[in-house]
């Protein structure tokens, strides 16, 4: 895979920083409670991260209402996944369907050797074959890069910081040590959240590139993202809220669908609701302007700004 050493470096650095944060907080909390064993701090930190890694796939499966999709039910999808797995050089992931009412797809699992690719039922009637294959290629890129393992390991750490903050910020003590630990916990929670969002956005760029390297047209993936944004925008707000905690798994940020549609319309020159190869080539030779508001919104998003993302894909055309 081209240039994946940068992705791996960023992921390892993020994991090291995140693990250092949780270790430091567990150490402070332990010392405050009178526990001074360094081995305890290390073991507690490792156990917390391991539990998230081990049980993460099961939690995703339950929360997203996932079941296996047999080859008899969807032979074409199984064929596409098989071809993409061969192109990626990984074992064929288990193909699943998610019974949630929003068109999208996602990958989950512990490693590239135990990956799962799930599609939601509404995506089947929305995308054409090339668009669906491009989306599946994007998810295969996540599996190829072992993104699920990293995401599972780092996403739990801000939550740990948050619970430490709550536990100590309002604790009653004479010297104020618990309150200080609580403030630090909340500060590290905010830093951890930004780091998780950063690594999430980074891995989306590389998964897009992987889909192209697996033989999909960039325009097919862009057109799919365009249609998925429309699908998310038409979904009722309660469904979006229910899926908010899992939105990082999806191909696009379902919370930002309406803004994404406006961005895609700028390059949908013929207004037909899809993006052609010619339309994407025009973008490759032009400059894009991302507003300050969109830049700030991107910092709090699980996915890259749509215009920046499409611009990168146009350069692969």
Coordinates of C-alpha atoms in Angstrom, one line a residue:
X1 CA 0.0 0.0 0.0
X2 CA 1.4 3.4 -1.0
X3 CA 2.5 5.7 1.8
X4 CA 1.0 3.6 4.7
X5 CA 4.0 4.1 6.8
X6 CA 2.8 7.6 7.6
X7 CA -0.6 6.2 8.7
X8 CA 1.1 3.6 10.9
X9 CA 3.5 6.2 12.4
X10 CA 0.6 8.5 13.3
X11 CA -1.4 5.7 14.8
X12 CA 1.5 4.4 16.9
X13 CA 2.3 7.9 18.1
X14 CA -1.4 8.5 19.0
X15 CA -1.6 5.2 20.9
X16 CA 1.6 6.0 22.8
X17 CA 0.3 9.4 23.8
X18 CA -3.1 8.0 24.7
X19 CA -1.6 5.2 26.8
X20 CA 0.7 7.7 28.5
X21 CA -2.3 9.8 29.4
X22 CA -4.3 6.9 30.9
X23 CA -1.3 5.6 32.7
X24 CA -0.6 9.0 34.2
X25 CA -4.1 9.4 35.4
X26 CA -4.3 5.9 36.8
X27 CA -1.0 6.5 38.6
X28 CA -2.3 9.8 40.2
X29 CA -5.6 8.1 41.2
X30 CA -3.7 5.2 42.7
X31 CA -1.3 7.4 44.6
X32 CA -4.2 9.4 45.9
X33 CA -5.9 6.2 47.2
X34 CA -2.6 5.1 48.8
X35 CA -1.5 2.6 46.1
X36 CA 2.1 3.1 45.2
X37 CA 2.9 0.0 43.1
X38 CA 4.1 0.9 39.7
X39 CA 3.3 -2.6 38.4
X40 CA -0.3 -2.0 39.5
X41 CA -0.6 1.1 37.4
X42 CA 0.9 -0.6 34.3
X43 CA -1.3 -3.7 34.7
X44 CA -4.5 -1.7 35.3
X45 CA -3.8 0.5 32.2
X46 CA -3.1 -2.6 30.0
X47 CA -6.2 -4.4 31.2
X48 CA -8.5 -1.5 30.5
X49 CA -7.2 -1.1 26.9
X50 CA -7.3 -4.9 26.3
X51 CA -10.9 -5.2 27.5
X52 CA -11.9 -2.6 25.0
X53 CA -9.9 -4.3 22.2
X54 CA -11.3 -7.8 23.0
X55 CA -15.0 -6.9 23.6
X56 CA -15.2 -4.0 21.1
X57 CA -16.4 -6.1 18.1
X58 CA -19.2 -7.7 20.2
X59 CA -20.3 -4.3 21.4
X60 CA -20.4 -3.0 17.8
X61 CA -22.3 -6.0 16.6
X62 CA -25.0 -5.6 19.3
X63 CA -25.3 -1.8 19.0
X64 CA -25.6 -1.9 15.2
X65 CA -27.9 -4.9 15.1
X66 CA -25.6 -6.9 12.8
X67 CA -26.1 -10.4 11.5
X68 CA -24.3 -12.6 8.9
X69 CA -25.3 -12.1 5.3
X70 CA -25.2 -15.5 3.5
X71 CA -23.8 -15.9 0.0
X72 CA -27.2 -17.2 -1.1
X73 CA -28.8 -13.9 0.0
X74 CA -26.3 -11.7 -1.7
X75 CA -24.0 -13.5 -4.1
X76 CA -22.9 -10.3 -5.9
X77 CA -21.8 -8.6 -2.7
X78 CA -19.9 -11.7 -1.6
X79 CA -18.1 -11.8 -5.0
X80 CA -17.1 -8.1 -4.7
X81 CA -15.8 -8.7 -1.1
X82 CA -13.8 -11.7 -2.3
X83 CA -12.2 -9.8 -5.2
X84 CA -11.4 -6.9 -2.9
X85 CA -9.9 -9.2 -0.3
X86 CA -7.6 -10.7 -2.9
X87 CA -6.6 -7.3 -4.1
X88 CA -5.8 -6.3 -0.5
X89 CA -4.0 -9.5 0.3
X90 CA -6.1 -10.3 3.4
X91 CA -8.5 -13.2 4.2
X92 CA -12.0 -12.6 3.1
X93 CA -13.9 -10.8 5.9
X94 CA -17.2 -12.0 7.1
X95 CA -20.0 -10.3 5.2
X96 CA -22.8 -9.0 7.4
X97 CA -25.9 -6.8 7.2
X98 CA -26.9 -4.2 9.8
X99 CA -30.6 -3.7 10.3
X100 CA -30.4 0.0 11.0
X101 CA -32.4 2.6 9.0
X102 CA -29.6 4.6 7.4
X103 CA -27.7 3.8 4.2
X104 CA -24.1 3.2 5.0
X105 CA -21.4 0.5 5.6
X106 CA -18.7 -0.1 8.1
X107 CA -15.9 -2.5 9.1
X108 CA -15.1 -4.0 12.5
X109 CA -13.1 -6.7 14.1
X110 CA -9.9 -7.3 16.1
X111 CA -7.4 -7.5 13.2
X112 CA -7.2 -7.9 9.4
X113 CA -7.4 -11.7 9.9
X114 CA -10.7 -11.5 11.7
X115 CA -12.4 -8.6 9.9
X116 CA -16.1 -8.1 9.3
X117 CA -17.7 -5.8 6.6
X118 CA -21.3 -4.8 7.2
X119 CA -23.7 -3.0 5.0
X120 CA -27.0 -1.5 6.1
X121 CA -30.1 -2.6 4.3
X122 CA -31.0 0.9 2.9
X123 CA -27.7 1.1 1.0
X124 CA -28.8 -1.7 -1.3
X125 CA -31.4 0.4 -3.1
X126 CA -29.3 3.6 -3.2
X127 CA -26.0 2.9 -4.8
X128 CA -25.2 1.3 -8.2
X129 CA -22.7 -1.6 -8.5
X130 CA -19.6 0.6 -9.0
X131 CA -20.5 2.9 -6.1
X132 CA -21.2 0.0 -3.7
X133 CA -17.9 -1.7 -4.7
X134 CA -16.0 1.5 -4.0
X135 CA -17.6 1.7 -0.6
X136 CA -16.7 -1.9 0.2
X137 CA -13.2 -1.2 -1.0
X138 CA -13.0 1.7 1.4
X139 CA -14.0 -0.6 4.3
X140 CA -11.5 -3.2 3.0
X141 CA -8.9 -0.5 3.3
X142 CA -9.7 -0.2 7.0
X143 CA -9.3 -3.9 7.5
X144 CA -6.0 -3.9 5.5
X145 CA -4.6 -1.2 7.8
X146 CA -5.9 -2.8 11.0
X147 CA -7.8 0.5 11.8
X148 CA -10.3 -1.3 13.9
X149 CA -7.7 -2.5 16.4
X150 CA -6.3 1.0 16.8
X151 CA -9.7 2.6 17.0
X152 CA -10.8 0.2 19.7
X153 CA -7.6 0.8 21.7
X154 CA -7.7 4.5 21.7
X155 CA -11.4 5.3 21.8
X156 CA -11.8 3.9 25.3
X157 CA -9.2 6.2 26.8
X158 CA -11.1 9.5 26.7
X159 CA -14.0 7.7 28.4
X160 CA -11.6 6.5 31.2
X161 CA -10.4 10.0 31.6
X162 CA -14.0 11.3 31.8
X163 CA -15.0 8.8 34.5
X164 CA -11.8 9.5 36.5
X165 CA -12.7 13.2 36.3
X166 CA -16.2 12.7 37.5
X167 CA -15.1 10.4 40.3
X168 CA -12.5 12.8 41.7
X169 CA -13.7 16.3 40.8
X170 CA -16.5 16.2 43.4
X171 CA -14.7 14.1 46.0
X172 CA -14.5 15.5 49.5
X173 CA -11.0 16.0 50.8
X174 CA -9.1 18.5 52.8
X175 CA -6.1 19.3 50.6
X176 CA -8.0 19.5 47.3
X177 CA -5.9 16.7 45.7
X178 CA -9.0 14.9 44.4
X179 CA -10.3 18.0 42.7
X180 CA -7.0 18.6 41.0
X181 CA -7.0 15.0 39.7
X182 CA -10.6 15.6 38.5
X183 CA -9.6 18.7 36.6
X184 CA -6.6 16.9 35.0
X185 CA -8.9 14.0 34.1
X186 CA -11.3 16.3 32.3
X187 CA -8.5 18.2 30.5
X188 CA -7.0 14.9 29.3
X189 CA -10.5 13.8 28.3
X190 CA -10.7 16.8 25.9
X191 CA -7.2 16.2 24.6
X192 CA -8.0 12.5 24.1
X193 CA -11.2 13.3 22.2
X194 CA -9.3 15.5 19.8
X195 CA -6.7 12.9 19.2
X196 CA -9.3 10.2 18.6
X197 CA -11.0 12.5 16.1
X198 CA -7.7 13.3 14.4
X199 CA -6.7 9.6 13.9
X200 CA -10.2 8.9 12.7
X201 CA -10.0 11.5 10.0
X202 CA -6.5 10.4 9.0
X203 CA -7.6 6.8 8.5
X204 CA -10.4 7.8 6.3
X205 CA -8.0 9.4 3.8
X206 CA -6.0 6.2 3.6
X207 CA -9.1 4.0 3.3
X208 CA -10.2 6.2 0.3
X209 CA -6.8 5.7 -1.3
X210 CA -7.0 1.9 -0.7
X211 CA -10.3 1.7 -2.4
X212 CA -8.8 3.2 -5.5
X213 CA -5.7 1.0 -5.3
X214 CA -8.1 -2.0 -5.2
X215 CA -9.4 -1.1 -8.6
X216 CA -12.3 1.3 -7.9
X217 CA -12.8 4.6 -9.7
X218 CA -12.4 7.7 -7.5
X219 CA -15.5 9.2 -9.0
X220 CA -17.5 6.1 -8.0
X221 CA -16.5 6.6 -4.4
X222 CA -17.2 10.3 -4.5
X223 CA -20.6 9.7 -6.0
X224 CA -21.3 7.1 -3.3
X225 CA -20.4 9.6 -0.6
X226 CA -22.7 12.2 -2.2
X227 CA -25.7 9.7 -2.2
X228 CA -24.9 8.5 1.3
X229 CA -25.0 12.2 2.5
X230 CA -28.5 12.5 0.9
X231 CA -29.5 9.3 2.6
X232 CA -28.4 10.5 6.0
X233 CA -30.0 13.9 5.6
X234 CA -33.4 12.2 5.0
X235 CA -33.0 10.0 8.1
X236 CA -35.0 11.0 11.1
X237 CA -33.1 12.8 13.9
X238 CA -33.8 10.2 16.5
X239 CA -32.0 7.5 14.4
X240 CA -29.0 9.9 13.9
X241 CA -28.9 10.5 17.7
X242 CA -29.1 6.7 18.4
X243 CA -26.1 6.1 16.1
X244 CA -24.1 9.1 17.2
X245 CA -21.6 7.2 19.3
X246 CA -20.8 4.8 16.4
X247 CA -20.6 7.4 13.7
X248 CA -16.8 7.0 13.4
X249 CA -17.3 3.5 11.9
X250 CA -19.4 4.8 8.9
X251 CA -18.0 5.8 5.5
X252 CA -19.1 9.4 6.1
X253 CA -20.1 11.6 9.1
X254 CA -23.9 11.2 9.4
X255 CA -24.0 14.3 11.7
X256 CA -22.7 16.5 8.9
X257 CA -24.7 15.2 6.0
X258 CA -26.5 18.4 5.1
X259 CA -23.3 20.5 5.0
X260 CA -21.7 17.7 2.9
X261 CA -24.5 17.9 0.4
X262 CA -23.9 21.6 -0.1
X263 CA -20.2 20.8 -0.7
X264 CA -20.9 18.0 -3.2
X265 CA -23.4 20.2 -5.1
X266 CA -20.5 22.6 -6.0
X267 CA -18.9 19.9 -8.1
X268 CA -22.1 18.3 -9.4
X269 CA -22.0 20.5 -12.4
X270 CA -24.9 18.9 -14.3
X271 CA -27.1 18.6 -11.1
X272 CA -27.9 14.9 -11.6
X273 CA -27.2 13.8 -8.0
X274 CA -24.0 11.9 -8.8
X275 CA -20.4 12.7 -9.7
X276 CA -18.9 11.6 -13.0
X277 CA -15.3 11.1 -14.0
X278 CA -15.3 14.3 -16.0
X279 CA -16.7 16.3 -13.0
X280 CA -14.0 15.0 -10.7
X281 CA -11.3 15.7 -13.3
X282 CA -12.4 19.4 -13.3
X283 CA -11.9 19.5 -9.5
X284 CA -8.4 18.1 -9.8
X285 CA -7.3 21.1 -11.9
X286 CA -9.0 23.7 -9.7
X287 CA -8.5 25.2 -6.2
X288 CA -10.9 24.6 -3.4
X289 CA -11.7 27.0 -0.6
X290 CA -12.6 25.6 2.8
X291 CA -14.2 28.2 5.0
X292 CA -12.9 28.9 8.5
X293 CA -16.2 27.6 9.9
X294 CA -15.7 24.3 8.1
X295 CA -12.2 24.1 9.3
X296 CA -13.3 24.5 12.9
X297 CA -16.2 22.0 12.4
X298 CA -13.7 19.5 11.0
X299 CA -11.7 19.5 14.2
X300 CA -14.8 18.1 16.0
X301 CA -15.7 15.6 13.2
X302 CA -14.9 11.9 12.8
X303 CA -14.4 12.4 9.1
X304 CA -12.4 14.9 6.9
X305 CA -14.0 17.9 5.4
X306 CA -15.9 16.7 2.4
X307 CA -14.3 19.1 -0.1
X308 CA -10.8 18.3 1.1
X309 CA -11.6 14.6 0.9
X310 CA -13.0 14.8 -2.6
X311 CA -10.0 17.0 -3.7
X312 CA -7.6 14.2 -2.6
X313 CA -9.7 11.6 -4.5
X314 CA -9.7 13.8 -7.6
X315 CA -5.9 13.8 -7.6
X316 CA -6.0 10.0 -7.9
X317 CA -8.3 10.1 -11.0

